[in-house]
Coordinates of C-alpha atoms and ligand atoms in Angstrom, one line a residue:
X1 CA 5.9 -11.5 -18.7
X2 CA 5.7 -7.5 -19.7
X3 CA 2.4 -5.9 -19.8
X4 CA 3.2 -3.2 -22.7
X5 CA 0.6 -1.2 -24.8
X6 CA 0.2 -1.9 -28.0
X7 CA 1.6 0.2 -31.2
X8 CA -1.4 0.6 -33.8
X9 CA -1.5 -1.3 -36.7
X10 CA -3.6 -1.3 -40.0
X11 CA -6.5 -3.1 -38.6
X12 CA -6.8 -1.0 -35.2
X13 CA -10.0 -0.2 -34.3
X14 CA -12.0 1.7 -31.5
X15 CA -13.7 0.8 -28.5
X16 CA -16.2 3.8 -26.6
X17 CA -16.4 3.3 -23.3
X18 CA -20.1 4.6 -22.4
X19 CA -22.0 5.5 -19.3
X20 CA -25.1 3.8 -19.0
X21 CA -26.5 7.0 -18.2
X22 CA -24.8 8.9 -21.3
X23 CA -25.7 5.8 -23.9
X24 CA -29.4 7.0 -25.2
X25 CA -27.4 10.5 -26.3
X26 CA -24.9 8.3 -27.3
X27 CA -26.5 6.2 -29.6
X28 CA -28.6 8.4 -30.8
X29 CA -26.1 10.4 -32.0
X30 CA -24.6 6.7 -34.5
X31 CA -25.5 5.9 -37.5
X32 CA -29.8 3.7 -37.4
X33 CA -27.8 0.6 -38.5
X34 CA -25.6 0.8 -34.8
X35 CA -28.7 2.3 -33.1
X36 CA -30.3 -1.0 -34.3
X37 CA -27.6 -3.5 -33.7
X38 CA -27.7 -1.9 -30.1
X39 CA -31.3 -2.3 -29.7
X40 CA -31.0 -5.8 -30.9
X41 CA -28.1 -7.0 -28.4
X42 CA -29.9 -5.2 -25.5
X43 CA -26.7 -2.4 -25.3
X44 CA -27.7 -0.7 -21.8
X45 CA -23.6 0.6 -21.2
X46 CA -23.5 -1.9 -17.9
X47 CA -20.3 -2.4 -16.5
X48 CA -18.8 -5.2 -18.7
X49 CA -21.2 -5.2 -21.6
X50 CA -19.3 -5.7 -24.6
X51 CA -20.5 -5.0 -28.1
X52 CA -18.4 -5.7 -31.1
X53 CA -20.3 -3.5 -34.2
X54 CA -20.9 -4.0 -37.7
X55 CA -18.9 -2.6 -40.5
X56 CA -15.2 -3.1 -38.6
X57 CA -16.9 0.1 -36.8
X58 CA -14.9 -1.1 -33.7
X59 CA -16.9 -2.1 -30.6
X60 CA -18.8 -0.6 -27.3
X61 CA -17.7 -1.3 -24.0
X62 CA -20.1 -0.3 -21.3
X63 CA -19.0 1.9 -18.3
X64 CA -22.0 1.6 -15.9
X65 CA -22.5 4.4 -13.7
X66 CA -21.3 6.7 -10.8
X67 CA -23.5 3.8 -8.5
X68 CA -22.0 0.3 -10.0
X69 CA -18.5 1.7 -10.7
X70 CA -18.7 2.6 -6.7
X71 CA -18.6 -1.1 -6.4
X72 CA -15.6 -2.6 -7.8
X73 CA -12.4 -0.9 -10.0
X74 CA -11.1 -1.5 -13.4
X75 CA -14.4 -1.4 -15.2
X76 CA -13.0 -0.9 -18.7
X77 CA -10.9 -4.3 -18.1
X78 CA -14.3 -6.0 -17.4
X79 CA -15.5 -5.3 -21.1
X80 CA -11.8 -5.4 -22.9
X81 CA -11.1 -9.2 -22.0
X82 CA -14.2 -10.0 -24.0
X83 CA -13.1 -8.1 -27.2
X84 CA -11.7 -10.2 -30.1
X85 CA -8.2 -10.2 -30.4
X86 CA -6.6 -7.5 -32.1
X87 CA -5.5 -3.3 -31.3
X88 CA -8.1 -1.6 -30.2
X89 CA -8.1 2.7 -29.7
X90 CA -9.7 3.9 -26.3
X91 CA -13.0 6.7 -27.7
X92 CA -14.1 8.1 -23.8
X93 CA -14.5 11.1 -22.0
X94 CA -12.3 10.1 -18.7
X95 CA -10.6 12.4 -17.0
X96 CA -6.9 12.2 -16.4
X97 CA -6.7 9.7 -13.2
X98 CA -9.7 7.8 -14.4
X99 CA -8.1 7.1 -18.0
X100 CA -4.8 6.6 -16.3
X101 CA -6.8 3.7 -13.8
X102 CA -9.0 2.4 -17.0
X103 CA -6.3 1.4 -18.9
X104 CA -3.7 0.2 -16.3
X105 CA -6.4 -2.1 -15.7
X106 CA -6.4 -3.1 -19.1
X107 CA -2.8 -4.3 -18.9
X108 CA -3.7 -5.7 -15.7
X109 CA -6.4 -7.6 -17.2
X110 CA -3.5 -9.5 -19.5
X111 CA -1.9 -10.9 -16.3
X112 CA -1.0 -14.5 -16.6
X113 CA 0.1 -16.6 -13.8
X114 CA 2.1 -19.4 -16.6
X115 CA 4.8 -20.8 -14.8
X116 CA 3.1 -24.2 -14.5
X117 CA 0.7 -24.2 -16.8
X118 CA 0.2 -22.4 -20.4
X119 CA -2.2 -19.6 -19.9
X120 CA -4.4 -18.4 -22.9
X121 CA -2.8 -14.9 -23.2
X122 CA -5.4 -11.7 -23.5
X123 CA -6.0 -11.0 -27.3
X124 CA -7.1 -7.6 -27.1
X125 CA -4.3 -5.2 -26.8
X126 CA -4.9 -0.9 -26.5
X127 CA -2.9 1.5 -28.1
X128 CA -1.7 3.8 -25.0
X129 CA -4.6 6.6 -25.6
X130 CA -3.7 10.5 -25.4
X131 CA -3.4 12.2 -21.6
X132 CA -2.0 9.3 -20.3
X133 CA 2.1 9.2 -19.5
X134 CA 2.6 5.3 -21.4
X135 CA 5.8 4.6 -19.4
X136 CA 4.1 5.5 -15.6
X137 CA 1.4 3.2 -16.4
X138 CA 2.9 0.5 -17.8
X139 CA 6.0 0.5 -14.8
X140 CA 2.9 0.5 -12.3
X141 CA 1.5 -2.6 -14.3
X142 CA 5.1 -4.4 -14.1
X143 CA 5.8 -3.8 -10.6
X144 CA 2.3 -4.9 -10.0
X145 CA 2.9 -8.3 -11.9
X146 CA 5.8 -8.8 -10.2
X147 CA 4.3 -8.6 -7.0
X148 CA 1.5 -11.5 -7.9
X149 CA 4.0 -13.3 -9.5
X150 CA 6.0 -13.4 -6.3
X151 CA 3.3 -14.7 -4.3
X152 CA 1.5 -17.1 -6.8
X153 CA 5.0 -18.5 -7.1
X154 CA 5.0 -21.4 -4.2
X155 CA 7.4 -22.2 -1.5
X156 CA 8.9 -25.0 -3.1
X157 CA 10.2 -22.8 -5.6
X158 CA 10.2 -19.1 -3.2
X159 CA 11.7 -20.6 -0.5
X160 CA 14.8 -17.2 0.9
X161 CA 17.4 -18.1 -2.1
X162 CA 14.5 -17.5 -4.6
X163 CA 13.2 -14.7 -3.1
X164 CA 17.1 -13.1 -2.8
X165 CA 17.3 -14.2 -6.5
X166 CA 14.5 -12.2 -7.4
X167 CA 15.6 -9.0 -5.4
X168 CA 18.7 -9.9 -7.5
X169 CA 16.9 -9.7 -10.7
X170 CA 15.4 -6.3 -10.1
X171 CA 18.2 -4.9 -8.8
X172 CA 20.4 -5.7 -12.0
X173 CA 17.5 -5.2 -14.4
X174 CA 17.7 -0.9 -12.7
X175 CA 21.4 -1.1 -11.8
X176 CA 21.0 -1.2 -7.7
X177 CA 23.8 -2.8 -5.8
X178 CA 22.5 -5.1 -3.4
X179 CA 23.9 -6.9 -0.2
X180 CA 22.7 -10.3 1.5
X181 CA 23.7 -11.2 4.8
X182 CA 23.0 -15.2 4.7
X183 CA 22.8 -17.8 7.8
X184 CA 25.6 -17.6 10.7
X185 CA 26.4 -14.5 9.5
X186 CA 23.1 -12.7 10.5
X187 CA 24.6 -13.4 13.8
X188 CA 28.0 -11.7 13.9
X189 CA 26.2 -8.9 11.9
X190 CA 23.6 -8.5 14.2
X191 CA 20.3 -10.1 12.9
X192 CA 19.2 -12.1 16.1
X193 CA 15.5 -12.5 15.7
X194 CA 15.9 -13.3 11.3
X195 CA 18.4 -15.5 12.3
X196 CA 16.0 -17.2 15.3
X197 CA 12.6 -16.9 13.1
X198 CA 14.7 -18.5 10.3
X199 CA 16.9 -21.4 11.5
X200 CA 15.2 -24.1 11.9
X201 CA 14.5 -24.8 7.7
X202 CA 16.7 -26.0 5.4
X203 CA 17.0 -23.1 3.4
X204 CA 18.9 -20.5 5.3
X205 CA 17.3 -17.0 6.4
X206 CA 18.6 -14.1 5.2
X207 CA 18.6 -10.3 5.0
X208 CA 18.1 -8.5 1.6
X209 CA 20.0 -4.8 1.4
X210 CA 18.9 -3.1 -2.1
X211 CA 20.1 0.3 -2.6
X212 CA 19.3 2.0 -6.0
X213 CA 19.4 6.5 -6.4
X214 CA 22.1 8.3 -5.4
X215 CA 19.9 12.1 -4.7
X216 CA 16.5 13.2 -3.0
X217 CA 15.1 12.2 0.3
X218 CA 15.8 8.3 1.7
X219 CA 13.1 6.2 1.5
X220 CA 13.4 2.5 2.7
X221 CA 11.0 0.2 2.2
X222 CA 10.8 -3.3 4.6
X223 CA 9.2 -5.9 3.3
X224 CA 8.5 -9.1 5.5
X225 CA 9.6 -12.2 3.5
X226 CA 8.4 -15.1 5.1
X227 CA 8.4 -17.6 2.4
X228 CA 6.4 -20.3 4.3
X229 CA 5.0 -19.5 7.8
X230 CA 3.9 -23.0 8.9
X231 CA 3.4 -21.1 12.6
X232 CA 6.8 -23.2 13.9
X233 CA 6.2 -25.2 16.9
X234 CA 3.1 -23.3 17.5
X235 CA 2.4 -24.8 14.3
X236 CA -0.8 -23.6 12.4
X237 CA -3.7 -25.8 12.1
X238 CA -4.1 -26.9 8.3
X239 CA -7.1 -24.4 7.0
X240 CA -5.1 -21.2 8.4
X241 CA -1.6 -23.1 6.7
X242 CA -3.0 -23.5 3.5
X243 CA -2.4 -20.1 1.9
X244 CA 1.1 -19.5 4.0
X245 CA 2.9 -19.0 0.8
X246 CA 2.1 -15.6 0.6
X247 CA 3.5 -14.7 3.8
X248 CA 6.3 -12.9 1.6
X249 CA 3.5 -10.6 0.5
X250 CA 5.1 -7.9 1.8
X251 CA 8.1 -8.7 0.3
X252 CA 6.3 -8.7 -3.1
X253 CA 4.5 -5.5 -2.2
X254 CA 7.8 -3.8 -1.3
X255 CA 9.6 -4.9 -4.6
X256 CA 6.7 -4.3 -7.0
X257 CA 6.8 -1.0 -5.9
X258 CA 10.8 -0.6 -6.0
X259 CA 10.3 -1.5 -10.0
X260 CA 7.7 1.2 -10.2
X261 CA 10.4 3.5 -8.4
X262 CA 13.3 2.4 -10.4
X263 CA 11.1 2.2 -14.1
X264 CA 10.0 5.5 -13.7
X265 CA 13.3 7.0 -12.2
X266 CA 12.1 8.7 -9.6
X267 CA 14.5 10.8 -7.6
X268 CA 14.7 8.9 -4.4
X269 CA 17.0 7.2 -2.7
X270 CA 15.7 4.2 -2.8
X271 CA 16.5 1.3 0.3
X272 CA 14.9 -2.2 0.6
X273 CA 15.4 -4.7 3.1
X274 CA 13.7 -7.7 3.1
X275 CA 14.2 -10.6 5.9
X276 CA 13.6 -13.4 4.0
X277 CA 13.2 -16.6 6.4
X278 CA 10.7 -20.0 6.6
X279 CA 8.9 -20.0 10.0
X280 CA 9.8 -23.9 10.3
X281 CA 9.4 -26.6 12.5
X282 CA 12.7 -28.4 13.2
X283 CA 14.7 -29.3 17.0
X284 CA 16.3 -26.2 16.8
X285 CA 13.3 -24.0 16.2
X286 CA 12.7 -21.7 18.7
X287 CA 10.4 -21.7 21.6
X288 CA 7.5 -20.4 23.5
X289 CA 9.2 -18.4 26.1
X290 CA 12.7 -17.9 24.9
X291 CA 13.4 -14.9 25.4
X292 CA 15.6 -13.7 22.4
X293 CA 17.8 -9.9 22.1
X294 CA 17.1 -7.9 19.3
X295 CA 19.5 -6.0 17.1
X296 CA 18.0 -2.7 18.9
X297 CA 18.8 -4.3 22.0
X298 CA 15.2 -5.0 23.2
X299 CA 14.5 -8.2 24.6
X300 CA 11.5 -10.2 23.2
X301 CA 9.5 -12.8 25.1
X302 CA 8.2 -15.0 22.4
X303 CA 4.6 -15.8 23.6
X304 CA 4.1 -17.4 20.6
X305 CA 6.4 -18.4 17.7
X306 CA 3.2 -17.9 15.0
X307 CA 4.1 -14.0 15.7
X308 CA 7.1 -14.6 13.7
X309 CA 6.6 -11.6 10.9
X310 CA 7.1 -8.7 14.0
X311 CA 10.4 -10.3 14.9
X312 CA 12.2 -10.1 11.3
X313 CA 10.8 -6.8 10.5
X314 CA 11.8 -5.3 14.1
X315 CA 15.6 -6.8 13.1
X316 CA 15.4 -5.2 9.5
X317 CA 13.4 -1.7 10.8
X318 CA 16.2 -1.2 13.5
X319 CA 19.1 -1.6 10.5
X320 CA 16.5 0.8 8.2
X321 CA 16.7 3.4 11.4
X322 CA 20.1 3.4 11.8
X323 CA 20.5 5.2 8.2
X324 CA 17.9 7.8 9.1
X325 CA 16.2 7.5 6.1
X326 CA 13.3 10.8 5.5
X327 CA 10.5 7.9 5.3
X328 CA 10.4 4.3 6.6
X329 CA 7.4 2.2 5.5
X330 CA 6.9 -1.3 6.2
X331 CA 4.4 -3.9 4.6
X332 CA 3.8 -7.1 6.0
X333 CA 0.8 -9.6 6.0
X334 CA 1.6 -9.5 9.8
X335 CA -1.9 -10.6 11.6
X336 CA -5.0 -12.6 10.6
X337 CA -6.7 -9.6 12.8
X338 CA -6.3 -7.5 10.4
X339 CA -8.2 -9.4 7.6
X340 CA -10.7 -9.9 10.2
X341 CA -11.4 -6.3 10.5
X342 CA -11.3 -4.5 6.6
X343 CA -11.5 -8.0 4.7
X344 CA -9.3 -8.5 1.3
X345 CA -9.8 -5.4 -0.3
X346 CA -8.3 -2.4 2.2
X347 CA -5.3 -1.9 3.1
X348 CA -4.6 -1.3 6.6
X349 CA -1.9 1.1 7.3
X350 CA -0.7 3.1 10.0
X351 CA 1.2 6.3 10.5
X352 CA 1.6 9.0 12.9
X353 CA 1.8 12.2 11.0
X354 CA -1.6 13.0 9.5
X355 CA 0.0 14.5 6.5
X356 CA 1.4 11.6 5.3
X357 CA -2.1 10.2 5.7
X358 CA -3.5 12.8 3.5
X359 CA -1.3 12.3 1.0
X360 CA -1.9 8.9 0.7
X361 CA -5.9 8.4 0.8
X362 CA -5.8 11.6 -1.6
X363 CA -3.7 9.3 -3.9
X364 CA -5.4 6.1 -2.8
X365 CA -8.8 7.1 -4.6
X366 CA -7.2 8.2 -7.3
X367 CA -5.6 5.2 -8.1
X368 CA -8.3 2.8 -7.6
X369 CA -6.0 1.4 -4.4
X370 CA -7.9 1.9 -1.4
X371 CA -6.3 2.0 2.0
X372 CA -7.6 2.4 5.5
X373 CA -6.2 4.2 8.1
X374 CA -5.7 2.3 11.6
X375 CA -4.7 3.7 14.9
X376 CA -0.9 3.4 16.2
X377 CA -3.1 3.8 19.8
X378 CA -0.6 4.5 22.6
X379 CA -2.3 3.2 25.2
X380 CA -2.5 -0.4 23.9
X381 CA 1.5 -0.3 24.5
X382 CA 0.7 -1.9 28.1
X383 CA -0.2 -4.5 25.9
X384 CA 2.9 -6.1 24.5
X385 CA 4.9 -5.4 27.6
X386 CA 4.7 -8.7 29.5
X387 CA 6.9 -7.9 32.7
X388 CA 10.0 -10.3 32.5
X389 CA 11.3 -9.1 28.6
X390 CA 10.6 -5.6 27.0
X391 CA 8.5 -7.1 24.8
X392 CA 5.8 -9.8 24.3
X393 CA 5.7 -10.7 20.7
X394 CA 1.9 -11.7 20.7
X395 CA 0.2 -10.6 23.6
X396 CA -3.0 -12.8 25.1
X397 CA -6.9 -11.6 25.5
X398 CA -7.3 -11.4 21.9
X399 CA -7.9 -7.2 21.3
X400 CA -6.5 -5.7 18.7
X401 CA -3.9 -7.8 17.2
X402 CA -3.4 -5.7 14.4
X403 CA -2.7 -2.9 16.4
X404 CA -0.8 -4.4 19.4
X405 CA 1.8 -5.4 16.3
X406 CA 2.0 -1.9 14.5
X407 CA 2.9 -0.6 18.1
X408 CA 5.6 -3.4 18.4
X409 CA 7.2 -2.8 15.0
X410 CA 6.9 1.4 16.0
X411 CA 9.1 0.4 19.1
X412 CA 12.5 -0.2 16.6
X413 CA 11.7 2.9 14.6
X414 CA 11.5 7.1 14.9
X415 CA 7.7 7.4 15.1
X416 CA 7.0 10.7 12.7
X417 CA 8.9 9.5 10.0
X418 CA 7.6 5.6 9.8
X419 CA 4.2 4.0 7.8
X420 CA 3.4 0.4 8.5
X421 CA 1.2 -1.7 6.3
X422 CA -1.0 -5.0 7.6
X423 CA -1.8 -6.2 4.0
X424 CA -3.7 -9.5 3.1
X425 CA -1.9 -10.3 -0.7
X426 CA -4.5 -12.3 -1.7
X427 CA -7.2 -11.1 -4.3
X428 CA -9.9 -14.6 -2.9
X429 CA -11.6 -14.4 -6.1
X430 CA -11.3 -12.9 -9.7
X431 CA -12.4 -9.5 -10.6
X432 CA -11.5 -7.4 -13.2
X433 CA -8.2 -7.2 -13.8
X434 CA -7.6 -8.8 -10.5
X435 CA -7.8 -12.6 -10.8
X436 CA -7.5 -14.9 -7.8
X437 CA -4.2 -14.9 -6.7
X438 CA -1.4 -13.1 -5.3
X439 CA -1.9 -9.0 -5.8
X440 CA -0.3 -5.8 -4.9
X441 CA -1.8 -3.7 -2.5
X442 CA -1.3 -0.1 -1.0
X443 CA 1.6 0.1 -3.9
X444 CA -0.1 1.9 -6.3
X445 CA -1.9 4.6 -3.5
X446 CA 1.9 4.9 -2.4
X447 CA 3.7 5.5 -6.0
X448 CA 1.2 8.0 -6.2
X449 CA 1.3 10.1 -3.1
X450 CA 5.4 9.6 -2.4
X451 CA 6.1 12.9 -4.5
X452 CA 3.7 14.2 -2.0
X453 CA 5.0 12.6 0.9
X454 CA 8.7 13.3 0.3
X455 CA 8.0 16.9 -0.7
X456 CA 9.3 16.3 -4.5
Ligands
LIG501 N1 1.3 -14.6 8.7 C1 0.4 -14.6 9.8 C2 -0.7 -13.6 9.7 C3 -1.7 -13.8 8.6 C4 -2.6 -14.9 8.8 C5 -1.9 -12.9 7.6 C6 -3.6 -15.0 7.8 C7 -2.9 -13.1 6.7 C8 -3.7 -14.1 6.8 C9 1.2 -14.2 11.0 O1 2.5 -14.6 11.1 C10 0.5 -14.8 12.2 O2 0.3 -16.0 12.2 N2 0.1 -13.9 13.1 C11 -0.6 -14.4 14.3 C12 -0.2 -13.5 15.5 C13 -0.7 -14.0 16.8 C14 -0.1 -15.4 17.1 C15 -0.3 -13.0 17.8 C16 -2.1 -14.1 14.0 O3 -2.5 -13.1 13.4 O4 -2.9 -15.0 14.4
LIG502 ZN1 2.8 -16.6 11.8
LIG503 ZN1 3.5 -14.9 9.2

């Protein structure tokens, strides 16, 4: 599906967006019949209060205040999927970065996950208002579809092939060349650990190689595509197995922001990789205790085979290195720790260089896409060392798992120039303009502060 604006026909109408604080002066400045018909439908301007007026006068969307808008995004969406259908013109005061949020949440709000089941589709449709730039919005709505649509999609039908197809897809709809590297041939080309994590499903693992921009700085992205993550032969009990197929959130992430990139043109050169594997349980799967030689040419001790995500990324981050890109950022829903400690809605990230962080919380709030910053702590390195291997993929005593796998993906990349992202991919219930389901995060805050970051 596209998420577009619409173009303004004969029968568009307006829809104010007003502050429950502002809506007294407002109304008292409309005509008695609309300060009636307000008074009537107890109009207060909450968050989500919808009022269609008399006389095809258009309607009233409330925008709450400073104090309820603190507690959730996209509170024009929460009002707009309750208009009729039909065009509708946005009447507010918003600044630039609010108007540009409002109404990206609009298109947001007219997601539809349909592939197995007809969706009623959003009848309200805005007419892209003034001060906003149309085509940056709606390429930030795409990419952000794309991403749920990735992950709502489930394994039986996103097992590696699909998830190469739709890398595929993207990269001809912008004109990228792209390169997989699929099965035995991860091994004479140097994959070890995607090959390992990978080779026990039916569907074989694979490495993703999309280029796209041929000036600027490098920028590669790494996404962790595990299409299924059953935990292998440390296999996951059912409740933590049940929402494995967005364990190619990352992935998603990764790509929905590579449309944003490509849509918008940005000058970048533009790398994603994406180890696209089913942590499966099969004879050949691998073990507790192998001890397996990465493409960098550390050795692993796999302590547990559920620690799965660090061992494709480190493959793909040491290939991303070799280029010596300007940036390096990684997003993976790598640890359950990391969920334990922000919940759904943050994005846990990690970086060395404190400008980059600056960058990106300064665009984070300004896009309604908050992140949080975690520490790459040194110290904890004693952690995933375990004494017989370089490197213990999923160290025992239970403290900070998040952490303790940022500092093993850091190990197969340059630390100043090199973000990592823990994300969760999963929006548990709906909210406006975010329904239950699959969901971006950390893309937007990122497609916002990369000018920034890249020194464009
Ligand atoms: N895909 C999971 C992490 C995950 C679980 C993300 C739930 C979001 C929600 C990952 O592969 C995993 O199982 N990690 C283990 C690592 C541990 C064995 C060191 C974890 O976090 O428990
Ligand atoms: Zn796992
Ligand atoms: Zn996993």
């Amino acid at each position: 599906m596209t998420l577009s604006f619409a173009t303004p026909d004969s029968a568009t109408r307006p829809v104010h967006l007003v502050d429950d604080t502002a809506a007294p002066e407002w109304l008292a400045k409309q005509s008695q019949t609309i300060q009636d018909w307000a008074a009537t439908h107890g109009f207060k301007g909450a968050i989500g209060q919808t009022l269609l007026l008399p006389d095809d006068a258009g309607a009233i969307v409330g925008y709450g205040n400073e104090h309820t808008r603190a507690r959730g995004r996209f509170h024009l969406a929460a009002g707009a999927v309750k208009l009729p259908a039909g065009t509708y013109t946005l009447v507010s005061d918003l600044d630039a970065d609010a108007l540009a949020t409002e109404t990206l949440g609009w298109l947001l709000a007219g997601y539809r996950f349909d592939r197995y089941k007809d969706q009623a589709p959003m009848g309200a449709r805005l007419v892209a208002p003034e001060g906003i730039d149309a085509t940056r919005v709606e390429a930030i709505a795409n990419g952000e579809a794309l991403s749920r649509t990735l992950i709502n999609t489930p394994a039986s039908d996103m097992g590696p092939p699909d998830l190469e197809q739709a890398a595929r897809n993207l990269a001809s709809a912008f004109g990228a060349d792209i390169a997989v590297t699929v099965g035995d041939d991860l091994l004479t080309q140097n994959f070890p650990m995607i090959h390992t994590v990978g080779r026990a499903a039916d569907r074989a693992p694979r490495l993703v190689d999309m280029r796209w921009g041929g000036t600027g700085p490098k920028l590669t992205l790494v996404g962790k595509g595990v299409c299924f993550d059953t935990g292998g032969l440390n296999l996951k009990p059912g409740a933590s197995m049940g929402l494995m197929k967005k364990d190619m959130g990352g992935s998603a992430a990764v790509l929905g922001l590579a449309h944003m990139i490509m849509a918008t043109r940005m000058d970048v050169q533009l790398r994603v990789l994406i180890p696209a594997v089913e942590n499966s349980v099969a004879g050949n799967a691998f073990r507790p205790q192998d001890i397996l030689t990465s493409r960098k040419g550390l050795t692993v001790e796999i302590n547990n085979t559920d620690a799965e995500g660090r061992l494709v990324l480190a493959d793909a981050l040491a290939l991303a290195d070799e280029d010596n890109p300007d940036l390096i950022i990684s997003m993976a829903t790598l640890t359950g720790a990391a969920r334990v400690a922000v919940g759904p809605d943050l994005a846990p990230y990690y970086v060395d260089d404190a400008k980059l962080a600056a960058a990106l919380e300064t665009a984070a709030s300004a896009t309604a896409d908050p992140v949080w910053r975690m520490p790459f702590h040194t110290p904890y390195e004693a952690m995933i060392e375990p004494g017989i291997a370089d490197l213990d993929n999923a160290p025992k005593g239970g403290f900070a798992g998040s952490i303790t796998a940022a500092l093993f993906l850091r190990r197969f990349v340059e630390q100043n120039r090199y973000m990592h992202f823990d994300i969760y991919g999963w929006q548990p219930s709906d909210a406006p303009a975010r329904p239950k389901g699959g969901v971006g995060q950390g893309t937007r805050a990122l497609f916002a502060a990369l000018p920034d970051m890249l020194g464009l």
